[in-house]
mmCIF file of C-alpha atoms in Angstrom:
data_model
loop_
_atom_site.group_PDB
_atom_site.id
_atom_site.type_symbol
_atom_site.label_atom_id
_atom_site.label_comp_id
_atom_site.label_asym_id
_atom_site.label_seq_id
_atom_site.Cartn_x
_atom_site.Cartn_y
_atom_site.Cartn_z
ATOM 1 C CA MET A 23 -45.664 4.106 115.509
ATOM 2 C CA GLN A 24 -47.009 2.641 118.699
ATOM 3 C CA GLY A 25 -46.310 -0.221 121.048
ATOM 4 C CA THR A 26 -43.524 -2.598 120.130
ATOM 5 C CA SER A 27 -42.660 -0.798 116.861
ATOM 6 C CA LEU A 28 -42.071 2.472 118.718
ATOM 7 C CA ALA A 29 -40.021 0.726 121.412
ATOM 8 C CA ALA A 30 -37.918 -0.978 118.730
ATOM 9 C CA LEU A 31 -37.353 2.334 116.946
ATOM 10 C CA PHE A 32 -36.228 4.021 120.158
ATOM 11 C CA ASP A 33 -33.937 1.108 120.991
ATOM 12 C CA ARG A 34 -32.319 1.406 117.579
ATOM 13 C CA ALA A 35 -32.076 5.197 117.798
ATOM 14 C CA ASP A 36 -30.540 5.058 121.271
ATOM 15 C CA SER A 37 -27.714 2.921 119.905
ATOM 16 C CA THR A 38 -27.107 4.971 116.751
ATOM 17 C CA ALA A 39 -25.507 8.340 116.048
ATOM 18 C CA LEU A 40 -28.393 10.619 115.041
ATOM 19 C CA PRO A 41 -28.314 13.863 113.040
ATOM 20 C CA ALA A 42 -28.827 17.155 114.855
ATOM 21 C CA LEU A 43 -32.478 17.925 115.562
ATOM 22 C CA GLY A 44 -34.240 21.224 116.045
ATOM 23 C CA GLY A 45 -37.804 22.077 116.867
ATOM 24 C CA MET A 46 -40.569 24.532 117.492
ATOM 25 C CA ALA A 47 -43.474 24.489 119.921
ATOM 26 C CA ARG A 48 -46.985 25.545 118.996
ATOM 27 C CA PRO A 49 -50.230 25.758 120.983
ATOM 28 C CA ASP A 50 -51.496 22.576 119.329
ATOM 29 C CA GLY A 51 -48.346 20.483 119.046
ATOM 30 C CA VAL A 52 -44.616 20.242 118.436
ATOM 31 C CA ILE A 53 -42.483 20.451 115.283
ATOM 32 C CA ILE A 54 -39.241 18.466 115.144
ATOM 33 C CA ALA A 55 -36.878 18.781 112.186
ATOM 34 C CA SER A 56 -33.559 17.493 110.907
ATOM 35 C CA GLU A 57 -31.797 18.880 107.841
ATOM 36 C CA ARG A 58 -33.864 16.548 105.617
ATOM 37 C CA PHE A 59 -37.207 15.913 107.309
ATOM 38 C CA PHE A 60 -39.733 17.485 109.631
ATOM 39 C CA ALA A 61 -42.732 16.208 111.561
ATOM 40 C CA PHE A 62 -45.528 17.932 113.442
ATOM 41 C CA ALA A 63 -47.191 15.922 116.195
ATOM 42 C CA GLY A 64 -50.467 17.441 117.337
ATOM 43 C CA ARG A 65 -52.139 17.321 120.710
ATOM 44 C CA ASP A 66 -55.117 15.717 118.964
ATOM 45 C CA GLY A 67 -53.007 12.719 117.936
ATOM 46 C CA SER A 68 -52.419 13.890 114.376
ATOM 47 C CA LEU A 69 -49.037 13.605 112.660
ATOM 48 C CA LEU A 70 -47.943 15.702 109.674
ATOM 49 C CA GLU A 71 -44.736 14.656 107.921
ATOM 50 C CA GLY A 72 -42.748 16.525 105.301
ATOM 51 C CA GLN A 73 -39.361 17.173 103.759
ATOM 52 C CA MET A 74 -37.175 20.171 104.511
ATOM 53 C CA PRO A 75 -36.177 22.368 101.548
ATOM 54 C CA GLN A 76 -32.517 22.271 100.579
ATOM 55 C CA PRO A 77 -30.726 25.574 99.887
ATOM 56 C CA PRO A 78 -28.216 25.809 97.016
ATOM 57 C CA ALA A 79 -24.776 24.460 97.833
ATOM 58 C CA PHE A 80 -23.126 27.891 97.549
ATOM 59 C CA ALA A 81 -25.497 29.313 100.182
ATOM 60 C CA ARG A 82 -24.028 26.901 102.727
ATOM 61 C CA ARG A 83 -20.488 28.198 102.232
ATOM 62 C CA ILE A 84 -20.836 31.994 102.161
ATOM 63 C CA PRO A 85 -20.750 33.703 105.593
ATOM 64 C CA LEU A 86 -23.913 35.666 106.497
ATOM 65 C CA LEU A 87 -25.786 34.061 103.586
ATOM 66 C CA ARG A 88 -25.461 30.624 105.148
ATOM 67 C CA GLY A 89 -26.837 32.027 108.414
ATOM 68 C CA LEU A 90 -29.851 33.537 106.659
ATOM 69 C CA ALA A 91 -30.410 30.266 104.789
ATOM 70 C CA ARG A 92 -30.333 28.297 108.029
ATOM 71 C CA LEU A 93 -32.736 30.765 109.640
ATOM 72 C CA GLY A 94 -35.114 30.446 106.703
ATOM 73 C CA LEU A 95 -35.005 26.667 106.933
ATOM 74 C CA SER A 96 -35.905 26.788 110.624
ATOM 75 C CA VAL A 97 -39.286 28.432 109.863
ATOM 76 C CA SER A 98 -39.966 26.653 106.566
ATOM 77 C CA PRO A 99 -42.376 24.090 108.120
ATOM 78 C CA LEU A 100 -44.572 27.061 109.051
ATOM 79 C CA LEU A 101 -44.318 29.107 105.857
ATOM 80 C CA LYS A 102 -44.455 26.444 103.161
ATOM 81 C CA ARG A 103 -47.761 25.672 101.481
ATOM 82 C CA ASN A 104 -49.478 22.633 103.026
ATOM 83 C CA GLY A 105 -47.203 23.012 106.013
ATOM 84 C CA VAL A 106 -48.018 23.291 109.691
ATOM 85 C CA ALA A 107 -49.404 26.850 109.716
ATOM 86 C CA GLY A 108 -52.763 27.734 108.256
ATOM 87 C CA HIS A 109 -53.356 30.378 105.586
ATOM 88 C CA ILE A 110 -54.149 33.204 108.021
ATOM 89 C CA GLU A 111 -51.150 32.441 110.213
ATOM 90 C CA ARG A 112 -48.841 32.471 107.206
ATOM 91 C CA LEU A 113 -50.186 35.887 106.214
ATOM 92 C CA VAL A 114 -49.512 37.201 109.720
ATOM 93 C CA LEU A 115 -45.952 35.857 109.667
ATOM 94 C CA PHE A 116 -45.251 37.371 106.245
ATOM 95 C CA ALA A 117 -46.656 40.699 107.474
ATOM 96 C CA VAL A 118 -44.273 40.614 110.443
ATOM 97 C CA LEU A 119 -41.336 39.913 108.142
ATOM 98 C CA LEU A 120 -42.242 42.846 105.884
ATOM 99 C CA ALA A 121 -43.062 45.275 108.711
ATOM 100 C CA PRO A 122 -39.550 46.830 108.895
ATOM 101 C CA ILE A 123 -40.051 48.209 105.374
ATOM 102 C CA ALA A 124 -43.240 50.006 106.448
ATOM 103 C CA PHE A 125 -41.600 51.393 109.584
ATOM 104 C CA VAL A 126 -39.130 53.433 107.512
ATOM 105 C CA PHE A 127 -41.968 55.797 106.565
ATOM 106 C CA LEU A 128 -42.808 56.516 110.224
ATOM 107 C CA PRO A 129 -41.140 59.063 112.519
ATOM 108 C CA SER A 130 -38.436 57.439 114.624
ATOM 109 C CA ARG A 131 -40.455 57.543 117.835
ATOM 110 C CA ALA A 132 -43.571 56.147 116.148
ATOM 111 C CA ALA A 133 -41.484 53.409 114.510
ATOM 112 C CA LEU A 134 -40.036 52.462 117.895
ATOM 113 C CA VAL A 135 -43.485 52.277 119.515
ATOM 114 C CA ALA A 136 -44.877 50.295 116.580
ATOM 115 C CA GLY A 137 -41.933 47.905 116.684
ATOM 116 C CA ILE A 138 -42.307 47.279 120.409
ATOM 117 C CA ALA A 139 -46.074 46.806 120.098
ATOM 118 C CA MET A 140 -45.637 44.377 117.206
ATOM 119 C CA SER A 141 -42.965 42.388 119.083
ATOM 120 C CA VAL A 142 -45.074 42.134 122.245
ATOM 121 C CA GLY A 143 -48.132 41.136 120.260
ATOM 122 C CA LEU A 144 -46.203 38.534 118.276
ATOM 123 C CA ILE A 145 -44.693 36.985 121.409
ATOM 124 C CA ALA A 146 -48.104 36.842 123.106
ATOM 125 C CA TRP A 147 -49.593 35.242 120.005
ATOM 126 C CA LEU A 148 -46.795 32.683 119.633
ATOM 127 C CA MET A 149 -46.870 31.737 123.330
ATOM 128 C CA ARG A 150 -50.618 31.241 123.625
ATOM 129 C CA GLY A 151 -52.282 28.094 124.949
ATOM 130 C CA ARG A 152 -50.007 25.233 125.999
ATOM 131 C CA THR A 153 -47.056 26.516 123.970
ATOM 132 C CA LEU A 154 -44.805 27.103 127.000
ATOM 133 C CA TYR A 155 -45.311 23.536 128.220
ATOM 134 C CA LEU A 156 -44.841 22.066 124.749
ATOM 135 C CA HIS A 157 -41.721 24.204 124.380
ATOM 136 C CA GLY A 158 -40.295 22.427 127.410
ATOM 137 C CA ALA A 159 -41.407 19.104 125.943
ATOM 138 C CA GLU A 160 -39.645 19.914 122.658
ATOM 139 C CA HIS A 161 -36.369 20.592 124.463
ATOM 140 C CA ARG A 162 -36.728 17.436 126.545
ATOM 141 C CA ALA A 163 -37.397 15.237 123.521
ATOM 142 C CA ILE A 164 -34.418 16.619 121.588
ATOM 143 C CA ALA A 165 -32.183 16.212 124.650
ATOM 144 C CA ALA A 166 -33.415 12.630 124.972
ATOM 145 C CA ALA A 167 -32.325 11.957 121.395
ATOM 146 C CA GLU A 168 -28.913 13.551 121.994
ATOM 147 C CA GLN A 169 -28.371 11.684 125.269
ATOM 148 C CA ARG A 170 -29.714 8.394 123.838
ATOM 149 C CA LEU A 171 -32.528 8.272 126.348
ATOM 150 C CA LEU A 172 -35.512 8.171 124.007
ATOM 151 C CA GLY A 173 -36.952 4.938 125.346
ATOM 152 C CA ARG A 174 -36.451 5.842 129.002
ATOM 153 C CA THR A 175 -37.887 9.316 128.457
ATOM 154 C CA TRP A 176 -40.992 7.874 126.785
ATOM 155 C CA ASP A 177 -41.490 5.579 129.788
ATOM 156 C CA GLY A 178 -40.947 8.465 132.228
ATOM 157 C CA ALA A 179 -37.826 6.878 133.726
ATOM 158 C CA ALA A 180 -35.619 9.746 132.483
ATOM 159 C CA ARG A 181 -36.312 13.474 132.411
ATOM 160 C CA PRO A 182 -33.716 15.359 130.370
ATOM 161 C CA SER A 183 -33.541 19.117 130.869
ATOM 162 C CA ARG A 184 -36.273 21.341 129.504
ATOM 163 C CA PHE A 185 -33.594 23.989 128.789
ATOM 164 C CA SER A 186 -31.527 23.969 125.615
ATOM 165 C CA LEU A 187 -28.358 25.737 124.469
ATOM 166 C CA ARG A 188 -29.606 25.586 120.855
ATOM 167 C CA CYS A 189 -33.047 27.047 121.515
ATOM 168 C CA GLY A 190 -34.236 29.890 119.322
ATOM 169 C CA THR A 191 -34.777 31.879 122.513
ATOM 170 C CA ASN A 192 -30.987 32.078 122.849
ATOM 171 C CA PHE A 193 -30.814 33.384 119.284
ATOM 172 C CA VAL A 194 -33.438 36.050 119.997
ATOM 173 C CA ALA A 195 -31.552 37.141 123.119
ATOM 174 C CA LEU A 196 -28.496 37.758 120.927
ATOM 175 C CA VAL A 197 -30.425 39.441 118.106
ATOM 176 C CA LEU A 198 -31.737 42.260 120.298
ATOM 177 C CA PRO A 199 -28.354 43.775 121.310
ATOM 178 C CA MET A 200 -26.954 43.090 117.835
ATOM 179 C CA SER A 201 -29.855 45.032 116.285
ATOM 180 C CA LEU A 202 -29.236 48.028 118.537
ATOM 181 C CA LEU A 203 -25.529 47.929 117.712
ATOM 182 C CA ALA A 204 -26.185 47.693 113.972
ATOM 183 C CA ASP A 205 -28.535 50.697 114.077
ATOM 184 C CA ARG A 206 -25.889 52.712 115.914
ATOM 185 C CA LEU A 207 -23.049 51.783 113.578
ATOM 186 C CA TRP A 208 -24.888 51.928 110.232
ATOM 187 C CA PRO A 209 -22.810 54.502 108.275
ATOM 188 C CA PHE A 210 -25.228 55.443 105.483
ATOM 189 C CA ALA A 211 -28.210 57.789 105.334
ATOM 190 C CA PRO A 212 -31.599 56.080 105.887
ATOM 191 C CA ALA A 213 -33.309 54.863 102.724
ATOM 192 C CA LEU A 214 -36.195 52.594 101.796
ATOM 193 C CA TRP A 215 -33.930 49.560 101.697
ATOM 194 C CA THR A 216 -32.045 50.362 104.913
ATOM 195 C CA PRO A 217 -34.279 48.386 107.374
ATOM 196 C CA VAL A 218 -34.182 45.302 105.160
ATOM 197 C CA VAL A 219 -30.405 45.390 104.687
ATOM 198 C CA VAL A 220 -29.672 46.146 108.353
ATOM 199 C CA THR A 221 -32.048 43.404 109.487
ATOM 200 C CA ALA A 222 -30.517 40.865 107.089
ATOM 201 C CA ILE A 223 -26.966 41.723 108.174
ATOM 202 C CA THR A 224 -27.956 41.593 111.845
ATOM 203 C CA LEU A 225 -29.635 38.201 111.504
ATOM 204 C CA GLY A 226 -26.747 36.783 109.503
ATOM 205 C CA LEU A 227 -24.106 38.029 111.955
ATOM 206 C CA THR A 228 -26.097 36.804 114.949
ATOM 207 C CA MET A 229 -26.480 33.348 113.431
ATOM 208 C CA GLU A 230 -22.721 33.181 112.803
ATOM 209 C CA LEU A 231 -22.033 34.234 116.396
ATOM 210 C CA TRP A 232 -24.636 31.822 117.770
ATOM 211 C CA ARG A 233 -23.206 28.837 115.907
ATOM 212 C CA ALA A 234 -19.632 29.801 116.797
ATOM 213 C CA VAL A 235 -20.539 29.944 120.490
ATOM 214 C CA GLN A 236 -22.283 26.570 120.323
ATOM 215 C CA GLY A 237 -19.278 24.958 118.692
ATOM 216 C CA SER A 238 -16.679 26.633 120.890
ATOM 217 C CA THR A 239 -14.712 24.670 123.471
ATOM 218 C CA TRP A 240 -13.798 27.904 125.248
ATOM 219 C CA PRO A 241 -15.893 27.965 128.454
ATOM 220 C CA ALA A 242 -16.121 31.761 128.501
ATOM 221 C CA ALA A 243 -17.924 31.694 125.144
ATOM 222 C CA ARG A 244 -20.996 30.249 126.871
ATOM 223 C CA VAL A 245 -21.484 33.658 128.533
ATOM 224 C CA PHE A 246 -23.212 34.719 125.316
ATOM 225 C CA LEU A 247 -25.867 32.029 125.927
ATOM 226 C CA LEU A 248 -26.661 32.975 129.523
ATOM 227 C CA PRO A 249 -29.295 35.634 128.644
ATOM 228 C CA GLY A 250 -31.136 33.130 126.458
ATOM 229 C CA LEU A 251 -31.019 30.410 129.095
ATOM 230 C CA ALA A 252 -32.386 32.866 131.650
ATOM 231 C CA LEU A 253 -35.126 33.850 129.197
ATOM 232 C CA GLN A 254 -36.085 30.197 128.788
ATOM 233 C CA ARG A 255 -37.321 30.237 132.382
ATOM 234 C CA LEU A 256 -40.086 32.466 131.021
ATOM 235 C CA THR A 257 -40.624 30.732 127.674
ATOM 236 C CA THR A 258 -40.768 27.134 128.949
ATOM 237 C CA ARG A 259 -42.752 25.291 131.605
ATOM 238 C CA GLU A 260 -42.316 21.793 133.011
ATOM 239 C CA PRO A 261 -44.241 19.526 130.596
ATOM 240 C CA THR A 262 -46.426 16.587 131.535
ATOM 241 C CA ILE A 263 -45.481 13.096 130.411
ATOM 242 C CA ASP A 264 -48.234 13.247 127.781
ATOM 243 C CA GLU A 265 -46.842 16.516 126.386
ATOM 244 C CA THR A 266 -43.350 15.018 126.350
ATOM 245 C CA ARG A 267 -44.694 12.053 124.389
ATOM 246 C CA ILE A 268 -46.198 14.413 121.813
ATOM 247 C CA ALA A 269 -42.715 15.808 121.157
ATOM 248 C CA LEU A 270 -41.212 12.319 121.196
ATOM 249 C CA THR A 271 -43.757 11.214 118.583
ATOM 250 C CA ALA A 272 -42.467 13.933 116.260
ATOM 251 C CA VAL A 273 -38.877 12.891 117.042
ATOM 252 C CA ALA A 274 -39.771 9.270 116.241
ATOM 253 C CA SER A 275 -41.188 10.285 112.845
ATOM 254 C CA VAL A 276 -38.021 12.150 111.855
ATOM 255 C CA VAL A 277 -35.683 9.488 113.249
ATOM 256 C CA ARG A 278 -37.567 6.683 111.458
ATOM 257 C CA ARG A 279 -37.028 8.385 108.112
ATOM 258 C CA GLU A 280 -33.421 9.317 108.873
ATOM 259 C CA LEU A 281 -32.612 5.696 109.749
ATOM 260 C CA GLY A 282 -34.344 4.458 106.623
#
């Protein structure tokens, strides 16, 4: 997808209603995904294409469950076999997901320290290398698709915002207070399954709140997104035109398949 074929694709996409796109930045490239397809464009010029898994129809209708399903889909390009992440990285991610079960056997203070240490370490690991710049490029490329400026953004004539209302950073900023609230209000005695259940409920509720805020026409609802937008000043950097084109290459791959 280079030269005239890429220009033609962007021209067509900029005149067509496109499906919602999401993404994820990595040290070595950018993932862009729709509900059906994903693509990973690497800094080395590589391009990995794949299909997104489809949850059962009932999982899309049940509150909380639909939020967890959507959250699982967002990380599926990393966790699936032959996906973007390597074997070791997948093991690390699975270990992080299972860590709350292990923390139940620790004293409360030790569990708190371990949780903070794990969170800090995970953030540092995820944000290594050029991730912050590619994170900005991911937002810019998705905004270009939404604003029908793909061609102009590729040429450098347009520079959509590197900040996004739908960024996962906004979700994380909502999860933290919701987790503290859930721990405070949990009415049952601690058990082995408690961390898993509380975490699942927290994530599901936060996803419902996050999507409701995004779809709300009430201006005051956007207050819930302000912490995440402020946090994006730390998790994104102004990308170069080459980094923006990496993200746009992934967008082009997904859009090409969506348009048939």
